[in-house]
């Protein structure tokens, strides 16, 4: 159940007064509750979220809900922002760490874009040295993931994130990338698999779960047909949230998102 809170004192106890307004019992502030500060009824929010969670386009959501495109875009922006805040806090178990690059394949880029990159000397290539956007991720063996866009994939960029998100003493599985050298000196149990030697599983040590998440992420982003780089953090947050809540039903996901929106 969605519980509104007072905009002034934060109390969650109210009287219902005239014209559908609420009056705070604590500070007597009177206001009309609008979920997400949007003029949408709870029923409209639920209907919008139902189609959004089914990965439908803006046009389909607009047609099915009869809500204006402006309100839909505003609502989806709010939803992705609350998704970005609903992430695992500290991992206290075995985790996998890895990095990937987002930016699409060369064969799928427009000719105009390829010419522009060539003129600016920014032609993208595979692997290290690419101009694509690097993304770093941590996956726990319980199936929860944390992913973040990083400016670079060097040790100085990745190690602080690991120290902030993984409790000392836990086991970390990674590939042989040099950025992870020194994790043992930071208080972690570091286990490595060498993909270069066709080694993908070594006992219980692997990063296959994270490879699976990256595959899911790239398929979902590819289905969008291209996303502006400045919008990428919000879309990344969306698919991290979807992955972390994949075992919930659509109705449970809707309820969880509505409660997250009610807190802003």
PDB file of C-alpha atoms in Angstrom:
ATOM      1  CA  UNK A   1       0.000   0.000   0.000  1.00  0.00           C
ATOM      2  CA  UNK A   2       1.307   3.436  -1.001  1.00  0.00           C
ATOM      3  CA  UNK A   3       1.701   5.781   1.974  1.00  0.00           C
ATOM      4  CA  UNK A   4       2.013   9.503   1.198  1.00  0.00           C
ATOM      5  CA  UNK A   5       4.166  11.660   3.444  1.00  0.00           C
ATOM      6  CA  UNK A   6       3.895  15.298   4.464  1.00  0.00           C
ATOM      7  CA  UNK A   7       5.972  17.621   2.250  1.00  0.00           C
ATOM      8  CA  UNK A   8       6.899  19.760   5.268  1.00  0.00           C
ATOM      9  CA  UNK A   9       7.559  17.451   8.224  1.00  0.00           C
ATOM     10  CA  UNK A  10       7.663  13.994   6.639  1.00  0.00           C
ATOM     11  CA  UNK A  11       4.857  12.569   8.789  1.00  0.00           C
ATOM     12  CA  UNK A  12       2.741   9.745   7.346  1.00  0.00           C
ATOM     13  CA  UNK A  13      -0.406  10.390   9.411  1.00  0.00           C
ATOM     14  CA  UNK A  14      -3.198  12.470   7.867  1.00  0.00           C
ATOM     15  CA  UNK A  15      -6.809  13.484   7.991  1.00  0.00           C
ATOM     16  CA  UNK A  16      -8.758  13.376   4.742  1.00  0.00           C
ATOM     17  CA  UNK A  17     -10.360  16.795   4.208  1.00  0.00           C
ATOM     18  CA  UNK A  18     -12.269  18.614   1.465  1.00  0.00           C
ATOM     19  CA  UNK A  19     -11.814  18.107  -2.289  1.00  0.00           C
ATOM     20  CA  UNK A  20      -9.626  15.005  -1.894  1.00  0.00           C
ATOM     21  CA  UNK A  21      -6.912  16.834   0.027  1.00  0.00           C
ATOM     22  CA  UNK A  22      -4.880  15.565   2.989  1.00  0.00           C
ATOM     23  CA  UNK A  23      -4.106  17.390   6.231  1.00  0.00           C
ATOM     24  CA  UNK A  24      -1.052  16.420   8.263  1.00  0.00           C
ATOM     25  CA  UNK A  25      -1.905  15.473  11.852  1.00  0.00           C
ATOM     26  CA  UNK A  26       1.523  16.652  13.089  1.00  0.00           C
ATOM     27  CA  UNK A  27       2.055  20.070  11.422  1.00  0.00           C
ATOM     28  CA  UNK A  28      -1.479  20.696  10.030  1.00  0.00           C
ATOM     29  CA  UNK A  29      -0.107  21.242   6.497  1.00  0.00           C
ATOM     30  CA  UNK A  30      -2.811  20.704   3.888  1.00  0.00           C
ATOM     31  CA  UNK A  31      -2.007  19.421   0.391  1.00  0.00           C
ATOM     32  CA  UNK A  32      -3.201  17.248  -2.469  1.00  0.00           C
ATOM     33  CA  UNK A  33      -1.168  14.073  -2.857  1.00  0.00           C
ATOM     34  CA  UNK A  34       0.314  13.603  -6.344  1.00  0.00           C
ATOM     35  CA  UNK A  35       2.457  10.514  -6.832  1.00  0.00           C
ATOM     36  CA  UNK A  36       5.777  11.636  -8.323  1.00  0.00           C
ATOM     37  CA  UNK A  37       4.392  15.204  -8.409  1.00  0.00           C
ATOM     38  CA  UNK A  38       2.556  14.243 -11.604  1.00  0.00           C
ATOM     39  CA  UNK A  39      -1.151  14.747 -12.156  1.00  0.00           C
ATOM     40  CA  UNK A  40      -1.795  11.025 -12.627  1.00  0.00           C
ATOM     41  CA  UNK A  41      -4.158   8.812 -10.647  1.00  0.00           C
ATOM     42  CA  UNK A  42      -2.820   5.638  -8.993  1.00  0.00           C
ATOM     43  CA  UNK A  43      -4.811   3.604 -11.531  1.00  0.00           C
ATOM     44  CA  UNK A  44      -3.092   5.465 -14.392  1.00  0.00           C
ATOM     45  CA  UNK A  45       0.339   4.910 -12.826  1.00  0.00           C
ATOM     46  CA  UNK A  46      -0.350   1.175 -12.533  1.00  0.00           C
ATOM     47  CA  UNK A  47      -1.547   0.938 -16.124  1.00  0.00           C
ATOM     48  CA  UNK A  48       1.488   2.876 -17.383  1.00  0.00           C
ATOM     49  CA  UNK A  49       3.903   0.706 -15.380  1.00  0.00           C
ATOM     50  CA  UNK A  50       2.258  -2.493 -16.608  1.00  0.00           C
ATOM     51  CA  UNK A  51       3.075  -1.657 -20.239  1.00  0.00           C
ATOM     52  CA  UNK A  52       6.486  -0.216 -19.386  1.00  0.00           C
ATOM     53  CA  UNK A  53       7.527  -3.403 -17.548  1.00  0.00           C
ATOM     54  CA  UNK A  54       6.437  -5.377 -20.591  1.00  0.00           C
ATOM     55  CA  UNK A  55       9.072  -3.415 -22.561  1.00  0.00           C
ATOM     56  CA  UNK A  56       6.533  -1.663 -24.775  1.00  0.00           C
ATOM     57  CA  UNK A  57       7.334   1.515 -26.721  1.00  0.00           C
ATOM     58  CA  UNK A  58       6.114   5.013 -25.879  1.00  0.00           C
ATOM     59  CA  UNK A  59       3.576   4.799 -28.726  1.00  0.00           C
ATOM     60  CA  UNK A  60       2.090   1.554 -27.399  1.00  0.00           C
ATOM     61  CA  UNK A  61       1.918   2.937 -23.832  1.00  0.00           C
ATOM     62  CA  UNK A  62       0.248   6.094 -25.154  1.00  0.00           C
ATOM     63  CA  UNK A  63      -2.308   4.102 -27.139  1.00  0.00           C
ATOM     64  CA  UNK A  64      -3.128   1.663 -24.326  1.00  0.00           C
ATOM     65  CA  UNK A  65      -3.262   4.144 -21.424  1.00  0.00           C
ATOM     66  CA  UNK A  66      -4.635   7.250 -23.198  1.00  0.00           C
ATOM     67  CA  UNK A  67      -2.086   9.323 -21.275  1.00  0.00           C
ATOM     68  CA  UNK A  68      -0.317  12.189 -23.052  1.00  0.00           C
ATOM     69  CA  UNK A  69       3.189  11.566 -24.382  1.00  0.00           C
ATOM     70  CA  UNK A  70       4.538  14.414 -22.228  1.00  0.00           C
ATOM     71  CA  UNK A  71       3.258  12.798 -19.004  1.00  0.00           C
ATOM     72  CA  UNK A  72       4.502   9.361 -20.072  1.00  0.00           C
ATOM     73  CA  UNK A  73       8.015  10.691 -20.710  1.00  0.00           C
ATOM     74  CA  UNK A  74       8.008  12.524 -17.375  1.00  0.00           C
ATOM     75  CA  UNK A  75       6.768   9.435 -15.548  1.00  0.00           C
ATOM     76  CA  UNK A  76       9.352   7.125 -17.173  1.00  0.00           C
ATOM     77  CA  UNK A  77      12.124   9.570 -16.300  1.00  0.00           C
ATOM     78  CA  UNK A  78      10.995   9.509 -12.644  1.00  0.00           C
ATOM     79  CA  UNK A  79      10.773   5.704 -12.677  1.00  0.00           C
ATOM     80  CA  UNK A  80      14.316   5.289 -14.036  1.00  0.00           C
ATOM     81  CA  UNK A  81      15.648   7.710 -11.423  1.00  0.00           C
ATOM     82  CA  UNK A  82      14.119   5.727  -8.539  1.00  0.00           C
ATOM     83  CA  UNK A  83      15.404   2.519 -10.142  1.00  0.00           C
ATOM     84  CA  UNK A  84      18.915   4.025 -10.075  1.00  0.00           C
ATOM     85  CA  UNK A  85      18.641   4.470  -6.294  1.00  0.00           C
ATOM     86  CA  UNK A  86      17.282   0.979  -5.613  1.00  0.00           C
ATOM     87  CA  UNK A  87      20.605  -0.887  -5.802  1.00  0.00           C
ATOM     88  CA  UNK A  88      22.339  -3.411  -3.495  1.00  0.00           C
ATOM     89  CA  UNK A  89      24.221  -1.593  -0.727  1.00  0.00           C
ATOM     90  CA  UNK A  90      27.123  -3.811   0.396  1.00  0.00           C
ATOM     91  CA  UNK A  91      27.893  -7.296  -0.926  1.00  0.00           C
ATOM     92  CA  UNK A  92      28.810  -9.706   1.866  1.00  0.00           C
ATOM     93  CA  UNK A  93      29.386 -12.889  -0.158  1.00  0.00           C
ATOM     94  CA  UNK A  94      31.359 -14.210  -3.139  1.00  0.00           C
ATOM     95  CA  UNK A  95      31.169 -11.791  -6.066  1.00  0.00           C
ATOM     96  CA  UNK A  96      32.239 -11.599  -9.703  1.00  0.00           C
ATOM     97  CA  UNK A  97      33.736  -8.425 -11.191  1.00  0.00           C
ATOM     98  CA  UNK A  98      34.191  -7.540 -14.839  1.00  0.00           C
ATOM     99  CA  UNK A  99      33.969  -4.665 -17.298  1.00  0.00           C
ATOM    100  CA  UNK A 100      32.400  -4.283 -20.735  1.00  0.00           C
ATOM    101  CA  UNK A 101      31.875  -1.639 -23.411  1.00  0.00           C
ATOM    102  CA  UNK A 102      28.624  -0.209 -24.748  1.00  0.00           C
ATOM    103  CA  UNK A 103      28.290   1.571 -28.055  1.00  0.00           C
ATOM    104  CA  UNK A 104      26.977  -0.704 -30.775  1.00  0.00           C
ATOM    105  CA  UNK A 105      28.661  -2.518 -33.627  1.00  0.00           C
ATOM    106  CA  UNK A 106      30.296  -0.668 -36.486  1.00  0.00           C
ATOM    107  CA  UNK A 107      28.108  -2.404 -39.083  1.00  0.00           C
ATOM    108  CA  UNK A 108      24.970  -0.983 -37.392  1.00  0.00           C
ATOM    109  CA  UNK A 109      26.145   2.648 -37.342  1.00  0.00           C
ATOM    110  CA  UNK A 110      24.903   5.217 -39.820  1.00  0.00           C
ATOM    111  CA  UNK A 111      27.262   6.229 -42.597  1.00  0.00           C
ATOM    112  CA  UNK A 112      27.120   9.851 -41.406  1.00  0.00           C
ATOM    113  CA  UNK A 113      28.208   8.782 -37.905  1.00  0.00           C
ATOM    114  CA  UNK A 114      31.115   6.701 -39.261  1.00  0.00           C
ATOM    115  CA  UNK A 115      32.332   9.629 -41.402  1.00  0.00           C
ATOM    116  CA  UNK A 116      32.132  11.980 -38.415  1.00  0.00           C
ATOM    117  CA  UNK A 117      34.186   9.583 -36.248  1.00  0.00           C
ATOM    118  CA  UNK A 118      36.763   9.219 -39.011  1.00  0.00           C
ATOM    119  CA  UNK A 119      37.125  12.998 -39.433  1.00  0.00           C
ATOM    120  CA  UNK A 120      37.559  13.458 -35.666  1.00  0.00           C
ATOM    121  CA  UNK A 121      40.016  10.558 -35.448  1.00  0.00           C
ATOM    122  CA  UNK A 122      37.677   8.662 -33.124  1.00  0.00           C
ATOM    123  CA  UNK A 123      37.074   5.489 -35.086  1.00  0.00           C
ATOM    124  CA  UNK A 124      35.969   2.831 -32.638  1.00  0.00           C
ATOM    125  CA  UNK A 125      37.653  -0.547 -32.404  1.00  0.00           C
ATOM    126  CA  UNK A 126      37.178  -3.693 -30.361  1.00  0.00           C
ATOM    127  CA  UNK A 127      38.540  -4.205 -26.836  1.00  0.00           C
ATOM    128  CA  UNK A 128      40.980  -1.901 -25.060  1.00  0.00           C
ATOM    129  CA  UNK A 129      41.510   1.447 -26.736  1.00  0.00           C
ATOM    130  CA  UNK A 130      37.923   1.595 -27.994  1.00  0.00           C
ATOM    131  CA  UNK A 131      35.952   4.848 -27.920  1.00  0.00           C
ATOM    132  CA  UNK A 132      32.903   3.018 -26.599  1.00  0.00           C
ATOM    133  CA  UNK A 133      31.555   3.668 -23.101  1.00  0.00           C
ATOM    134  CA  UNK A 134      33.124   1.435 -20.406  1.00  0.00           C
ATOM    135  CA  UNK A 135      30.804  -0.097 -17.799  1.00  0.00           C
ATOM    136  CA  UNK A 136      31.952  -1.864 -14.624  1.00  0.00           C
ATOM    137  CA  UNK A 137      29.795  -4.399 -12.798  1.00  0.00           C
ATOM    138  CA  UNK A 138      29.750  -6.529  -9.648  1.00  0.00           C
ATOM    139  CA  UNK A 139      27.527  -9.612  -9.395  1.00  0.00           C
ATOM    140  CA  UNK A 140      26.894 -11.573  -6.199  1.00  0.00           C
ATOM    141  CA  UNK A 141      26.370 -15.315  -6.280  1.00  0.00           C
ATOM    142  CA  UNK A 142      22.844 -14.703  -4.970  1.00  0.00           C
ATOM    143  CA  UNK A 143      22.082 -13.071  -8.339  1.00  0.00           C
ATOM    144  CA  UNK A 144      22.085  -9.362  -7.480  1.00  0.00           C
ATOM    145  CA  UNK A 145      24.088  -7.004  -9.682  1.00  0.00           C
ATOM    146  CA  UNK A 146      25.523  -3.496  -9.376  1.00  0.00           C
ATOM    147  CA  UNK A 147      26.690  -1.710 -12.533  1.00  0.00           C
ATOM    148  CA  UNK A 148      28.165   1.718 -13.068  1.00  0.00           C
ATOM    149  CA  UNK A 149      29.388   3.778 -16.005  1.00  0.00           C
ATOM    150  CA  UNK A 150      33.062   4.641 -15.477  1.00  0.00           C
ATOM    151  CA  UNK A 151      35.301   7.182 -17.176  1.00  0.00           C
ATOM    152  CA  UNK A 152      38.041   4.579 -17.641  1.00  0.00           C
ATOM    153  CA  UNK A 153      38.741   0.954 -16.760  1.00  0.00           C
ATOM    154  CA  UNK A 154      42.043   1.429 -14.966  1.00  0.00           C
ATOM    155  CA  UNK A 155      42.817   0.205 -11.445  1.00  0.00           C
ATOM    156  CA  UNK A 156      42.335   3.715  -9.986  1.00  0.00           C
ATOM    157  CA  UNK A 157      38.775   3.729 -11.367  1.00  0.00           C
ATOM    158  CA  UNK A 158      37.676   0.203 -10.449  1.00  0.00           C
ATOM    159  CA  UNK A 159      39.323  -0.646  -7.104  1.00  0.00           C
ATOM    160  CA  UNK A 160      37.591   2.203  -5.149  1.00  0.00           C
ATOM    161  CA  UNK A 161      34.192   0.973  -6.411  1.00  0.00           C
ATOM    162  CA  UNK A 162      34.985  -2.571  -5.257  1.00  0.00           C
ATOM    163  CA  UNK A 163      36.117  -1.316  -1.832  1.00  0.00           C
ATOM    164  CA  UNK A 164      32.916   0.699  -1.509  1.00  0.00           C
ATOM    165  CA  UNK A 165      30.552  -2.121  -2.541  1.00  0.00           C
ATOM    166  CA  UNK A 166      32.204  -5.366  -1.339  1.00  0.00           C
ATOM    167  CA  UNK A 167      32.905  -6.162   2.314  1.00  0.00           C
ATOM    168  CA  UNK A 168      36.547  -6.978   3.118  1.00  0.00           C
ATOM    169  CA  UNK A 169      37.348 -10.664   3.475  1.00  0.00           C
ATOM    170  CA  UNK A 170      34.954 -11.847   0.770  1.00  0.00           C
ATOM    171  CA  UNK A 171      36.032 -13.783  -2.302  1.00  0.00           C
ATOM    172  CA  UNK A 172      36.232 -11.902  -5.613  1.00  0.00           C
ATOM    173  CA  UNK A 173      36.370 -13.737  -8.939  1.00  0.00           C
ATOM    174  CA  UNK A 174      37.746 -11.953 -12.003  1.00  0.00           C
ATOM    175  CA  UNK A 175      39.606 -12.527 -15.241  1.00  0.00           C
ATOM    176  CA  UNK A 176      43.319 -11.774 -15.617  1.00  0.00           C
ATOM    177  CA  UNK A 177      42.879  -8.059 -16.388  1.00  0.00           C
ATOM    178  CA  UNK A 178      45.691  -6.115 -14.705  1.00  0.00           C
ATOM    179  CA  UNK A 179      43.340  -3.543 -13.095  1.00  0.00           C
ATOM    180  CA  UNK A 180      42.354  -6.171 -10.511  1.00  0.00           C
ATOM    181  CA  UNK A 181      45.951  -6.850  -9.444  1.00  0.00           C
ATOM    182  CA  UNK A 182      46.339  -5.981  -5.775  1.00  0.00           C
ATOM    183  CA  UNK A 183      42.848  -6.955  -4.598  1.00  0.00           C
ATOM    184  CA  UNK A 184      44.433  -9.456  -2.189  1.00  0.00           C
ATOM    185  CA  UNK A 185      46.444  -6.661  -0.555  1.00  0.00           C
ATOM    186  CA  UNK A 186      43.170  -4.772  -0.003  1.00  0.00           C
ATOM    187  CA  UNK A 187      41.851  -7.580   2.199  1.00  0.00           C
ATOM    188  CA  UNK A 188      39.973  -9.713  -0.340  1.00  0.00           C
ATOM    189  CA  UNK A 189      40.353 -13.349  -1.398  1.00  0.00           C
ATOM    190  CA  UNK A 190      41.106 -12.941  -5.110  1.00  0.00           C
ATOM    191  CA  UNK A 191      40.518 -15.818  -7.538  1.00  0.00           C
ATOM    192  CA  UNK A 192      41.309 -15.608 -11.266  1.00  0.00           C
ATOM    193  CA  UNK A 193      40.171 -17.442 -14.414  1.00  0.00           C
ATOM    194  CA  UNK A 194      42.296 -17.087 -17.546  1.00  0.00           C
ATOM    195  CA  UNK A 195      40.060 -16.643 -20.581  1.00  0.00           C
ATOM    196  CA  UNK A 196      43.166 -16.335 -22.760  1.00  0.00           C
ATOM    197  CA  UNK A 197      43.950 -19.980 -21.941  1.00  0.00           C
ATOM    198  CA  UNK A 198      40.346 -21.041 -22.639  1.00  0.00           C
ATOM    199  CA  UNK A 199      39.792 -21.359 -18.896  1.00  0.00           C
ATOM    200  CA  UNK A 200      36.246 -20.321 -18.004  1.00  0.00           C
ATOM    201  CA  UNK A 201      35.560 -22.311 -14.822  1.00  0.00           C
ATOM    202  CA  UNK A 202      38.116 -23.245 -12.167  1.00  0.00           C
ATOM    203  CA  UNK A 203      36.348 -25.138  -9.401  1.00  0.00           C
ATOM    204  CA  UNK A 204      33.799 -22.638  -8.070  1.00  0.00           C
ATOM    205  CA  UNK A 205      35.667 -19.700  -9.547  1.00  0.00           C
ATOM    206  CA  UNK A 206      34.187 -18.090 -12.669  1.00  0.00           C
ATOM    207  CA  UNK A 207      32.573 -14.897 -13.970  1.00  0.00           C
ATOM    208  CA  UNK A 208      29.929 -16.627 -16.088  1.00  0.00           C
ATOM    209  CA  UNK A 209      27.058 -15.006 -14.176  1.00  0.00           C
ATOM    210  CA  UNK A 210      28.337 -11.543 -15.026  1.00  0.00           C
ATOM    211  CA  UNK A 211      28.878 -12.508 -18.666  1.00  0.00           C
ATOM    212  CA  UNK A 212      25.224 -13.535 -18.694  1.00  0.00           C
ATOM    213  CA  UNK A 213      24.158 -10.157 -17.296  1.00  0.00           C
ATOM    214  CA  UNK A 214      26.220  -8.283 -19.901  1.00  0.00           C
ATOM    215  CA  UNK A 215      24.545 -10.342 -22.629  1.00  0.00           C
ATOM    216  CA  UNK A 216      21.120  -9.440 -21.236  1.00  0.00           C
ATOM    217  CA  UNK A 217      22.083  -5.751 -20.982  1.00  0.00           C
ATOM    218  CA  UNK A 218      23.396  -5.506 -24.548  1.00  0.00           C
ATOM    219  CA  UNK A 219      20.371  -7.283 -26.039  1.00  0.00           C
ATOM    220  CA  UNK A 220      17.998  -4.917 -24.243  1.00  0.00           C
ATOM    221  CA  UNK A 221      19.929  -1.797 -25.277  1.00  0.00           C
ATOM    222  CA  UNK A 222      20.182  -3.040 -28.888  1.00  0.00           C
ATOM    223  CA  UNK A 223      16.390  -3.411 -28.992  1.00  0.00           C
ATOM    224  CA  UNK A 224      16.158   0.348 -28.309  1.00  0.00           C
ATOM    225  CA  UNK A 225      17.831   1.076 -31.642  1.00  0.00           C
ATOM    226  CA  UNK A 226      20.357   3.501 -30.168  1.00  0.00           C
ATOM    227  CA  UNK A 227      20.570   5.621 -27.006  1.00  0.00           C
ATOM    228  CA  UNK A 228      22.316   8.949 -26.505  1.00  0.00           C
ATOM    229  CA  UNK A 229      25.389   8.660 -24.309  1.00  0.00           C
ATOM    230  CA  UNK A 230      24.094  11.225 -21.800  1.00  0.00           C
ATOM    231  CA  UNK A 231      20.930   9.102 -21.312  1.00  0.00           C
ATOM    232  CA  UNK A 232      22.853   5.842 -20.875  1.00  0.00           C
ATOM    233  CA  UNK A 233      23.139   5.970 -17.031  1.00  0.00           C
ATOM    234  CA  UNK A 234      19.338   5.960 -16.654  1.00  0.00           C
ATOM    235  CA  UNK A 235      18.856   3.092 -19.097  1.00  0.00           C
ATOM    236  CA  UNK A 236      21.645   1.149 -17.405  1.00  0.00           C
ATOM    237  CA  UNK A 237      19.875   1.675 -14.062  1.00  0.00           C
ATOM    238  CA  UNK A 238      16.623   0.432 -15.600  1.00  0.00           C
ATOM    239  CA  UNK A 239      18.073  -2.858 -16.808  1.00  0.00           C
ATOM    240  CA  UNK A 240      20.044  -3.421 -13.605  1.00  0.00           C
ATOM    241  CA  UNK A 241      16.759  -3.029 -11.690  1.00  0.00           C
ATOM    242  CA  UNK A 242      14.900  -5.331 -14.075  1.00  0.00           C
ATOM    243  CA  UNK A 243      17.635  -7.963 -13.674  1.00  0.00           C
ATOM    244  CA  UNK A 244      17.670  -7.708  -9.871  1.00  0.00           C
ATOM    245  CA  UNK A 245      13.872  -7.996  -9.674  1.00  0.00           C
ATOM    246  CA  UNK A 246      13.392 -10.591 -12.412  1.00  0.00           C
ATOM    247  CA  UNK A 247      11.919 -13.146  -9.985  1.00  0.00           C
ATOM    248  CA  UNK A 248       9.042 -10.823  -9.002  1.00  0.00           C
ATOM    249  CA  UNK A 249       5.760 -10.872 -10.877  1.00  0.00           C
ATOM    250  CA  UNK A 250       4.685  -7.814 -12.883  1.00  0.00           C
ATOM    251  CA  UNK A 251       2.192  -6.882 -10.136  1.00  0.00           C
ATOM    252  CA  UNK A 252       4.901  -7.141  -7.455  1.00  0.00           C
ATOM    253  CA  UNK A 253       7.262  -4.997  -9.531  1.00  0.00           C
ATOM    254  CA  UNK A 254       4.528  -2.386 -10.020  1.00  0.00           C
ATOM    255  CA  UNK A 255       3.858  -2.247  -6.267  1.00  0.00           C
ATOM    256  CA  UNK A 256       7.566  -1.912  -5.493  1.00  0.00           C
ATOM    257  CA  UNK A 257       8.063   0.901  -8.026  1.00  0.00           C
ATOM    258  CA  UNK A 258       5.000   2.809  -6.804  1.00  0.00           C
ATOM    259  CA  UNK A 259       6.362   2.723  -3.238  1.00  0.00           C
ATOM    260  CA  UNK A 260       9.762   3.935  -4.464  1.00  0.00           C
ATOM    261  CA  UNK A 261       8.117   6.821  -6.368  1.00  0.00           C
ATOM    262  CA  UNK A 262       6.028   7.729  -3.298  1.00  0.00           C
ATOM    263  CA  UNK A 263       9.247   8.296  -1.302  1.00  0.00           C
ATOM    264  CA  UNK A 264      10.610  11.064  -3.542  1.00  0.00           C
TER     265      UNK A 264
END
